[in-house]
XYZ file of C-alpha atoms in Angstrom:
616
model
C 74.572 19.505 13.535
C 73.806 15.963 12.374
C 71.875 15.499 15.593
C 69.590 18.401 14.669
C 69.471 18.731 10.874
C 69.466 15.250 9.323
C 66.128 13.451 8.777
C 65.152 10.260 10.547
C 64.837 6.951 8.737
C 62.206 4.417 9.785
C 61.460 0.856 8.709
C 58.060 -0.407 7.586
C 56.744 -2.914 10.141
C 54.811 -4.989 7.612
C 56.501 -8.417 7.615
C 56.282 -8.657 3.820
C 57.805 -5.184 3.340
C 60.469 -4.030 5.807
C 61.631 -1.199 3.557
C 63.323 1.869 4.975
C 61.731 5.268 4.396
C 63.102 8.738 4.933
C 60.995 11.111 7.022
C 60.913 14.847 6.528
C 63.280 16.887 8.705
C 60.574 18.361 10.878
C 59.240 14.938 11.965
C 60.578 13.752 15.320
C 60.810 9.979 15.446
C 59.369 8.380 18.577
C 59.505 4.831 19.905
C 55.773 4.390 19.279
C 56.190 5.617 15.722
C 59.034 3.152 15.120
C 56.863 0.342 16.490
C 53.882 1.041 14.253
C 55.202 2.743 11.105
C 54.013 1.482 7.745
C 54.719 2.844 4.303
C 52.355 5.724 3.513
C 51.399 6.344 7.161
C 50.237 9.859 8.121
C 52.801 11.572 10.376
C 52.418 14.959 12.073
C 49.080 15.424 10.310
C 50.819 15.457 6.936
C 48.929 13.350 4.386
C 51.039 11.083 2.246
C 50.361 10.825 -1.454
C 47.373 8.645 -2.167
C 48.085 5.206 -3.517
C 46.779 1.687 -3.222
C 50.064 0.155 -2.070
C 52.778 2.406 -0.715
C 54.957 -0.626 0.085
C 55.327 -1.271 -3.644
C 57.319 1.939 -4.046
C 61.069 1.233 -4.413
C 63.412 1.733 -1.493
C 65.933 4.572 -1.654
C 69.117 3.317 -3.357
C 71.256 4.765 -0.570
C 69.886 2.176 1.871
C 71.707 -0.701 0.182
C 75.034 1.071 0.625
C 74.683 1.481 4.389
C 75.686 -2.092 5.163
C 78.975 -1.846 3.262
C 82.337 -1.217 4.909
C 83.221 1.743 2.645
C 80.046 3.526 3.702
C 80.844 2.996 7.384
C 84.448 4.113 6.853
C 83.151 7.431 5.455
C 81.357 8.320 8.685
C 82.911 11.491 10.047
C 81.301 11.237 13.493
C 79.935 8.150 15.304
C 76.198 8.022 16.023
C 75.034 9.253 19.421
C 71.663 7.967 20.581
C 68.929 10.283 21.794
C 66.656 9.345 24.713
C 68.488 6.090 25.417
C 66.973 3.974 28.229
C 70.528 3.732 29.565
C 70.688 7.471 30.266
C 69.326 7.397 33.849
C 71.872 4.705 34.748
C 74.800 6.616 33.274
C 74.226 10.080 34.667
C 77.749 10.133 36.124
C 79.319 9.910 32.654
C 79.632 12.460 29.856
C 76.952 11.351 27.341
C 79.167 11.217 24.254
C 81.634 8.927 26.091
C 78.940 6.253 26.451
C 77.293 6.604 23.032
C 74.551 9.070 23.934
C 73.714 12.481 22.537
C 74.370 15.512 24.792
C 71.064 16.909 23.523
C 69.173 13.941 24.945
C 66.332 15.189 27.133
C 66.870 12.575 29.861
C 70.665 12.826 29.904
C 71.585 15.296 32.614
C 75.039 14.567 33.897
C 75.325 14.945 37.651
C 77.809 17.577 38.785
C 79.557 17.759 42.110
C 80.952 15.048 44.342
C 77.778 14.565 46.376
C 75.612 13.831 43.346
C 78.290 11.625 41.847
C 78.497 9.636 45.057
C 74.710 9.349 45.150
C 74.656 8.007 41.606
C 77.155 5.326 42.573
C 75.054 4.066 45.446
C 71.682 3.687 43.771
C 70.488 3.695 40.174
C 68.492 6.804 39.420
C 65.892 4.818 37.487
C 63.147 3.816 39.939
C 61.879 1.142 37.540
C 64.969 -1.045 37.935
C 65.467 -3.578 40.710
C 68.096 -2.141 43.114
C 70.050 -5.400 42.844
C 70.503 -4.789 39.098
C 73.601 -2.695 38.479
C 74.833 -3.536 34.969
C 77.250 -0.597 34.717
C 80.236 0.393 36.788
C 80.097 3.916 38.076
C 83.309 6.000 37.777
C 86.160 4.697 39.973
C 84.147 1.612 40.854
C 85.308 -1.984 40.386
C 84.871 -5.550 41.568
C 81.242 -6.296 40.660
C 80.209 -9.457 38.872
C 78.376 -9.281 35.533
C 79.112 -5.569 35.325
C 80.715 -3.563 32.478
C 82.398 -0.238 32.023
C 79.928 1.752 29.889
C 82.698 3.810 28.304
C 85.149 1.006 27.426
C 84.983 -2.184 25.373
C 86.118 -5.304 27.220
C 88.712 -7.670 25.778
C 86.212 -10.272 24.585
C 84.183 -7.514 22.937
C 87.242 -6.234 21.098
C 87.989 -9.772 19.970
C 84.436 -10.251 18.705
C 84.101 -6.787 17.127
C 87.587 -5.610 16.068
C 86.026 -3.137 13.637
C 85.084 -0.959 16.630
C 88.547 -0.929 18.201
C 89.445 2.446 16.619
C 86.274 4.173 17.760
C 84.008 2.117 20.067
C 81.298 4.786 20.416
C 78.734 3.093 18.179
C 79.271 -0.298 19.827
C 79.032 1.185 23.329
C 75.787 2.925 22.411
C 74.205 -0.356 21.311
C 75.628 -2.481 24.116
C 74.580 -0.021 26.824
C 71.110 0.220 25.309
C 70.749 -3.576 25.343
C 71.844 -3.911 28.965
C 69.520 -1.135 30.112
C 66.489 -2.599 28.318
C 67.135 -6.071 29.753
C 67.403 -4.826 33.324
C 64.311 -2.670 32.945
C 62.311 -5.745 31.916
C 63.945 -9.148 32.356
C 60.623 -11.019 32.339
C 60.400 -11.133 28.544
C 62.864 -12.095 25.842
C 64.741 -9.020 24.641
C 64.343 -9.056 20.867
C 66.018 -7.192 18.041
C 62.714 -5.421 17.337
C 62.495 -4.084 20.893
C 66.062 -2.796 20.731
C 65.570 -1.256 17.292
C 62.542 0.736 18.420
C 64.743 2.497 21.008
C 67.447 3.515 18.543
C 66.921 7.225 18.128
C 69.509 8.816 15.861
C 69.144 10.951 12.746
C 70.465 10.053 9.341
C 71.095 6.836 7.429
C 73.303 5.674 10.295
C 70.144 4.604 12.130
C 69.806 1.828 9.549
C 73.377 0.748 10.203
C 72.735 0.713 13.965
C 69.704 -1.548 13.569
C 71.689 -3.903 11.325
C 74.598 -4.073 13.770
C 72.302 -4.397 16.770
C 71.463 -7.990 15.848
C 75.097 -9.102 16.113
C 75.599 -7.269 19.392
C 72.412 -8.726 20.873
C 73.449 -12.280 19.917
C 76.860 -11.702 21.480
C 75.405 -10.334 24.730
C 73.020 -13.287 24.850
C 75.800 -15.828 24.331
C 77.826 -14.078 27.002
C 74.979 -14.507 29.490
C 74.420 -10.821 30.194
C 70.889 -10.728 28.752
C 68.097 -13.208 28.000
C 69.078 -15.519 30.850
C 67.658 -17.391 33.861
C 64.093 -18.767 33.765
C 62.792 -17.290 30.533
C 60.378 -19.467 28.578
C 61.278 -19.587 24.904
C 59.057 -21.297 22.353
C 60.685 -23.474 19.637
C 60.109 -20.816 17.010
C 61.778 -18.081 19.069
C 65.187 -19.500 19.903
C 67.662 -16.914 21.118
C 70.452 -17.711 18.657
C 70.522 -18.129 14.855
C 69.771 -21.416 13.073
C 73.428 -22.409 12.699
C 73.451 -23.228 16.417
C 70.363 -25.411 16.336
C 72.009 -28.577 15.000
C 74.475 -28.805 17.898
C 74.034 -31.304 20.745
C 75.191 -31.068 24.360
C 75.203 -33.489 27.294
C 75.002 -31.825 30.718
C 76.407 -33.986 33.516
C 74.595 -33.125 36.741
C 71.117 -31.729 37.410
C 72.069 -29.381 40.221
C 71.300 -25.679 40.014
C 74.192 -25.028 37.602
C 73.341 -27.974 35.374
C 69.652 -27.105 35.193
C 70.357 -23.411 34.517
C 72.870 -24.258 31.811
C 70.549 -26.826 30.213
C 67.669 -24.343 30.095
C 69.858 -21.658 28.567
C 71.308 -24.023 25.971
C 67.786 -25.186 25.119
C 66.694 -21.564 24.774
C 69.608 -21.062 22.386
C 68.108 -23.802 20.219
C 70.607 -26.582 20.992
C 69.668 -30.221 21.590
C 70.276 -30.889 25.296
C 70.369 -34.060 27.404
C 70.872 -34.048 31.197
C 72.430 -37.005 33.041
C 71.769 -37.104 36.803
C 72.765 -39.815 39.283
C 70.107 -38.995 41.890
C 66.402 -39.712 41.801
C 65.742 -35.972 42.156
C 66.974 -32.725 40.647
C 68.510 -29.749 42.425
C 71.755 -31.198 43.759
C 72.792 -29.241 46.830
C 69.713 -27.019 46.534
C 67.251 -29.179 48.418
C 64.337 -27.838 50.448
C 62.619 -29.486 53.403
C 58.878 -28.807 53.414
C 57.922 -31.096 56.306
C 57.652 -28.201 58.769
C 54.191 -26.699 58.841
C 54.098 -23.325 57.117
C 57.879 -22.973 56.660
C 60.325 -24.188 54.031
C 63.894 -24.729 55.206
C 66.790 -25.228 52.827
C 68.835 -28.301 53.608
C 71.447 -26.925 51.250
C 71.763 -23.502 49.620
C 69.319 -20.913 50.950
C 71.100 -17.665 51.788
C 72.287 -15.472 48.911
C 75.584 -13.746 49.682
C 76.196 -10.835 47.327
C 72.892 -9.961 45.693
C 74.143 -7.330 43.230
C 73.807 -8.772 39.696
C 73.369 -12.249 41.173
C 71.528 -14.600 38.757
C 69.277 -15.531 41.693
C 68.124 -11.899 41.817
C 67.243 -12.093 38.120
C 65.246 -15.295 38.660
C 63.396 -13.817 41.627
C 62.438 -10.785 39.551
C 61.256 -13.000 36.705
C 59.130 -15.232 38.936
C 57.800 -12.515 41.235
C 59.558 -13.919 44.309
C 60.886 -11.373 46.763
C 64.252 -11.820 48.444
C 64.108 -11.001 52.141
C 67.115 -9.088 53.382
C 68.514 -10.415 56.666
C 68.777 -7.626 59.192
C 72.221 -7.097 60.655
C 71.213 -7.406 64.289
C 72.611 -10.582 65.848
C 72.458 -10.936 69.638
C 75.249 -13.125 71.010
C 74.182 -15.394 73.849
C 76.685 -16.912 76.255
C 76.517 -20.202 78.105
C 74.135 -19.655 80.994
C 71.871 -17.423 78.901
C 73.604 -14.073 79.379
C 73.402 -11.605 76.482
C 76.774 -10.261 75.361
C 77.342 -6.514 75.481
C 77.100 -5.280 71.827
C 80.120 -3.047 72.424
C 82.245 -6.107 73.172
C 81.052 -7.713 69.938
C 81.881 -4.582 67.927
C 85.323 -4.336 69.510
C 86.228 -7.971 68.842
C 84.751 -7.794 65.336
C 87.085 -4.869 64.657
C 90.099 -6.835 65.957
C 89.073 -9.907 63.968
C 88.801 -7.978 60.692
C 92.086 -6.227 61.415
C 93.735 -9.640 61.748
C 92.246 -10.717 58.406
C 93.620 -7.541 56.801
C 97.089 -8.358 58.128
C 96.799 -11.917 56.797
C 95.765 -10.637 53.369
C 98.695 -8.209 53.279
C 101.126 -10.926 54.417
C 99.949 -13.337 51.702
C 100.322 -10.908 48.803
C 103.995 -11.603 48.112
C 104.184 -15.190 49.356
C 104.868 -18.139 47.080
C 102.892 -21.363 47.292
C 105.604 -22.957 49.452
C 105.612 -20.035 51.881
C 101.862 -20.238 52.475
C 100.343 -21.317 55.788
C 96.903 -22.508 56.961
C 94.596 -19.566 57.593
C 93.737 -20.680 61.130
C 97.400 -21.004 62.091
C 98.259 -17.605 60.663
C 95.347 -15.947 62.488
C 96.513 -17.423 65.798
C 100.100 -16.322 65.114
C 99.121 -12.737 64.328
C 96.721 -12.625 67.285
C 99.418 -13.765 69.728
C 101.916 -11.300 68.263
C 99.399 -8.475 68.649
C 98.688 -9.366 72.297
C 102.409 -9.592 73.114
C 103.387 -6.344 71.399
C 100.402 -4.265 72.485
C 100.177 -5.520 76.033
C 96.389 -5.665 75.722
C 94.728 -8.370 77.770
C 91.346 -9.559 76.508
C 88.739 -10.702 78.997
C 87.420 -14.254 78.917
C 84.175 -13.198 77.238
C 86.129 -11.257 74.595
C 88.186 -14.349 73.808
C 84.972 -16.336 73.389
C 83.476 -13.700 71.089
C 86.608 -13.978 68.942
C 85.978 -17.733 68.738
C 82.439 -16.960 67.532
C 83.818 -14.845 64.667
C 86.272 -17.621 63.806
C 83.363 -20.062 63.593
C 81.667 -17.708 61.111
C 84.842 -17.736 59.022
C 84.743 -21.546 59.025
C 81.084 -21.317 57.960
C 82.105 -19.128 55.024
C 84.831 -21.585 53.951
C 83.019 -24.846 54.790
C 86.368 -26.195 56.046
C 88.702 -27.504 59.229
C 79.139 -41.084 41.805
C 79.230 -44.207 40.818
C 76.703 -44.071 37.917
C 78.490 -41.546 35.785
C 81.473 -43.626 34.822
C 83.417 -42.054 31.991
C 83.699 -39.284 29.404
C 85.613 -40.090 26.236
C 86.419 -37.027 24.118
C 89.122 -38.551 21.931
C 86.929 -38.620 18.824
C 84.805 -36.103 16.965
C 81.739 -37.164 18.984
C 82.020 -37.223 22.779
C 80.833 -40.439 24.448
C 79.483 -40.437 28.005
C 78.966 -43.799 29.720
C 76.236 -43.810 32.362
C 73.966 -46.527 33.764
C 75.461 -49.052 31.384
C 74.505 -46.958 28.354
C 76.563 -44.803 26.021
C 75.356 -41.320 25.115
C 77.003 -39.154 22.485
C 77.032 -35.423 21.741
C 79.215 -32.723 20.196
C 79.822 -31.000 23.530
C 79.692 -32.031 27.203
C 79.149 -29.674 30.128
C 80.378 -31.062 33.480
C 78.636 -29.557 36.529
C 79.450 -32.143 39.219
C 80.748 -31.015 42.652
C 84.474 -30.392 43.021
C 84.845 -33.271 45.498
C 83.816 -35.788 42.844
C 86.399 -34.461 40.408
C 89.052 -34.662 43.113
C 88.225 -38.328 43.769
C 88.300 -39.183 40.053
C 84.722 -40.446 40.114
C 84.522 -39.634 36.396
C 87.158 -41.212 34.163
C 88.206 -38.887 31.341
C 89.726 -40.183 28.098
C 92.199 -38.741 27.346
C 93.071 -37.714 30.919
C 92.445 -34.135 31.995
C 95.393 -31.791 31.313
C 97.906 -31.616 34.158
C 97.184 -27.900 34.590
C 93.499 -28.573 35.230
C 94.180 -31.519 37.582
C 96.515 -29.314 39.608
C 93.857 -26.595 39.818
C 91.245 -29.145 40.957
C 93.506 -30.229 43.800
C 94.476 -26.648 44.758
C 90.958 -26.086 46.083
C 89.318 -27.543 49.146
C 85.944 -29.257 49.283
C 84.369 -27.609 52.309
C 81.736 -29.256 54.484
C 78.982 -27.753 56.596
C 75.894 -29.497 57.896
C 72.501 -28.044 58.759
C 69.899 -28.788 61.376
C 66.271 -27.659 61.272
C 63.960 -27.745 64.297
C 60.247 -26.994 64.652
C 59.005 -26.180 68.160
C 55.500 -25.864 69.618
C 56.067 -22.160 70.306
C 58.657 -19.389 69.830
C 60.483 -19.598 73.159
C 63.253 -17.241 71.972
C 61.024 -14.237 71.217
C 61.426 -12.265 74.444
C 65.217 -12.440 74.521
C 65.915 -11.942 70.813
C 63.520 -9.034 70.163
C 62.675 -9.677 66.515
C 66.168 -10.339 65.110
C 66.439 -12.616 62.061
C 69.228 -14.615 63.687
C 71.170 -14.872 66.930
C 74.589 -16.207 67.864
C 75.914 -18.700 70.379
C 79.171 -17.829 72.134
C 81.097 -21.143 72.428
C 82.473 -22.156 75.845
C 85.861 -22.876 74.240
C 87.535 -23.126 70.819
C 86.871 -26.858 70.490
C 83.122 -26.236 70.292
C 83.031 -23.084 68.199
C 81.580 -24.838 65.130
C 78.647 -26.395 66.992
C 75.487 -24.370 66.335
C 77.193 -20.955 66.297
C 74.235 -19.179 64.662
C 70.497 -19.856 64.793
C 68.248 -18.474 62.046
C 64.588 -17.672 62.673
C 62.964 -19.142 59.564
C 59.659 -17.280 59.951
C 60.145 -13.527 60.340
C 56.367 -13.092 60.450
C 56.356 -14.826 63.828
C 53.591 -17.312 62.975
C 55.708 -20.463 63.184
C 58.470 -21.627 65.494
C 61.281 -22.929 63.302
C 65.021 -22.519 63.847
C 67.859 -23.536 61.537
C 71.503 -23.801 62.566
C 74.795 -24.974 61.093
C 77.685 -27.227 62.059
C 81.070 -26.089 60.722
C 84.799 -26.688 60.996
C 86.021 -29.495 63.238
C 82.505 -29.876 64.640
C 81.483 -31.577 61.365
C 83.859 -34.447 62.179
C 82.549 -34.490 65.760
C 78.967 -35.235 64.663
C 79.890 -37.307 61.584
C 79.068 -40.699 63.144
C 76.093 -39.511 65.188
C 72.548 -40.326 64.187
C 70.001 -37.520 63.851
C 68.650 -37.917 67.392
C 72.131 -37.556 68.869
C 72.808 -34.402 66.857
C 69.467 -32.932 67.945
C 70.324 -33.770 71.546
C 73.595 -31.857 71.230
C 71.735 -28.899 69.747
C 69.146 -28.910 72.518
C 71.898 -28.841 75.141
C 73.158 -25.628 73.552
C 69.707 -24.041 73.294
C 68.807 -24.897 76.893
C 72.086 -23.369 78.047
C 71.424 -20.215 76.004
C 67.863 -19.870 77.364
C 68.560 -21.145 80.878
C 66.095 -18.761 82.466
C 63.125 -20.578 80.914
C 61.857 -23.971 79.838
C 62.939 -24.835 76.319
C 60.506 -27.281 74.692
C 61.651 -30.303 72.735
C 61.233 -30.025 68.960
C 58.174 -31.557 67.323
C 60.011 -32.184 64.061
C 63.609 -31.933 62.923
C 66.068 -32.788 60.180
C 69.850 -33.132 60.068
C 71.825 -33.058 56.822
C 74.669 -35.424 55.990
C 76.250 -33.829 52.923
C 79.659 -35.301 53.754
C 78.226 -38.813 53.331
C 76.142 -37.976 50.270
C 77.817 -39.941 47.424
C 76.788 -37.367 44.827
C 77.910 -34.272 46.780
C 80.503 -35.089 49.490
C 80.817 -31.355 50.151
C 79.008 -28.062 50.665
C 81.139 -25.561 48.755
C 84.743 -24.901 47.855
C 87.489 -22.782 49.356
C 91.093 -21.933 48.487
C 93.428 -24.350 50.270
C 96.790 -23.499 51.765
C 99.211 -22.967 48.898
C 96.389 -22.394 46.410
C 94.975 -19.248 44.843
C 91.788 -17.936 43.294
C 93.359 -18.406 39.862
C 92.499 -22.096 40.197
C 88.843 -21.224 39.555
C 89.760 -19.566 36.262
C 91.749 -22.619 35.184
C 88.892 -24.939 36.121
C 86.524 -22.839 34.015
C 88.635 -23.302 30.877
C 87.267 -25.688 28.270
C 89.201 -28.662 26.894
C 89.660 -28.688 23.120
C 86.354 -26.872 22.694
C 84.628 -30.143 23.646
C 84.479 -30.439 27.446
C 83.186 -27.451 29.421
C 82.842 -26.921 33.167
C 80.284 -25.043 35.255
C 78.787 -24.964 38.740
C 81.031 -25.588 41.732
C 84.164 -25.505 39.623
C 83.185 -21.954 38.626
C 82.689 -21.127 42.348
């Protein structure tokens, strides 16, 4: 009844006024009306009483009571929003469970398993990037930066305990905020924008607008909205003034350090970045020496695009992410293409082995753990013995190819930043012979540097954190980029984005296992490949020409039926010897667990914070 009978309340948009006015019952409030309303405005062709200054009229006395706790405690039913922008994303939920009115015109809950399944797969709002999925669908789990629209999370309950008894009002506001941000992440999401979308009858609309500010600040601090590469002017900082007198030193100008520094600056904090290199970007480092093609010497491929911050940045900057097609022809020594059915069969066996390993590890203590490679070989041999299946030579080699991809995923088989002293009220960072001070320090250096104690902490890091640092491995992969005079691989590969190399034996499985075509348009002839696992040690002391020679031996063997030209230009990375990196990315070592990442992410005394590689 409240949804149909109570009048709407709207706020005057004049900066010097801002008073709330009650509309007549027959007037339907719209977003445009909320954006433009001023005291005395004509609505629904009804002429307001004439007067020189309608804003001078006093505000209804009931408005002042809305912000009080007794008033809120007297609410019989929580507010349910009409026409919420979140409605198309939450069609699989009952509206009143997620803070929306059942009478909402764009809230039509899907019925039947087929429609429910469809709603899980793709958002029903065509205006939202398909990589943006801020809400879990029913029975769904495991997504990053995703929330249950019908439940408050633990940190939300801690921040807003007043909603623990009935979270409906909070869920309505939070879901509205998330929907608006993902509809348009190119502009700062402001309180005014959110308020204009709050459609609910009665004085409770005033309370919703008042509470919305706190919820928006919380969601911003949490990093769920107003993130990435937004430009914020000094007068439009994202957080209130009480944050603006805080200072932070960010150690490391890699992607994590730069992103964190920008966000902290957008919050209104005073930020200083300390970087040991003569460039920014860290392990994100592009080579632009090849004509017409940019090749990443470090990070370039995004694994897991759903809700990935990179997807947000691409949307904000108008850059499209190109999805790699799944086709990957496997080429044997001598140039023979591998039967796709063999690849599918061995891929099935390989994943089955990984499933067995995962099941085996569930109830094992740290001391019972074993290296992943050893366990895979053990299970594989057991399977062959018990099943009696004999794999052909080519099948064995295809299995080695899949093992090399696993090593690629794990990356396995600083002298100027000297110290961080956090013993006092101010934190002192010594770098380049100078001492810098701030209230907080954010450490974003690679894990390998923390493991080698490149930075001296005073007092020492807690034993729990040191143990977590050493529970993880600092994985290494290297890259090679080659530009050729023409695309010699075209006829055999048939337009695939990448193709694989079947190794002659297990000792060479990490040498150039996959080649990526860096120009899908076919205008330029550039390939990029990787060196993983034990092969990294094999090429460690080689110069670039020797590594290229090894790569060309592989390519000429793969394309034996034709002349393979020598590259015109090339590069070879040496991340393992880079003093400021010494690694590619981390992995969980034998005896370790993913919990180590959570421990690494914990702050120390509210003074030292960690981000980047240590957050995986």
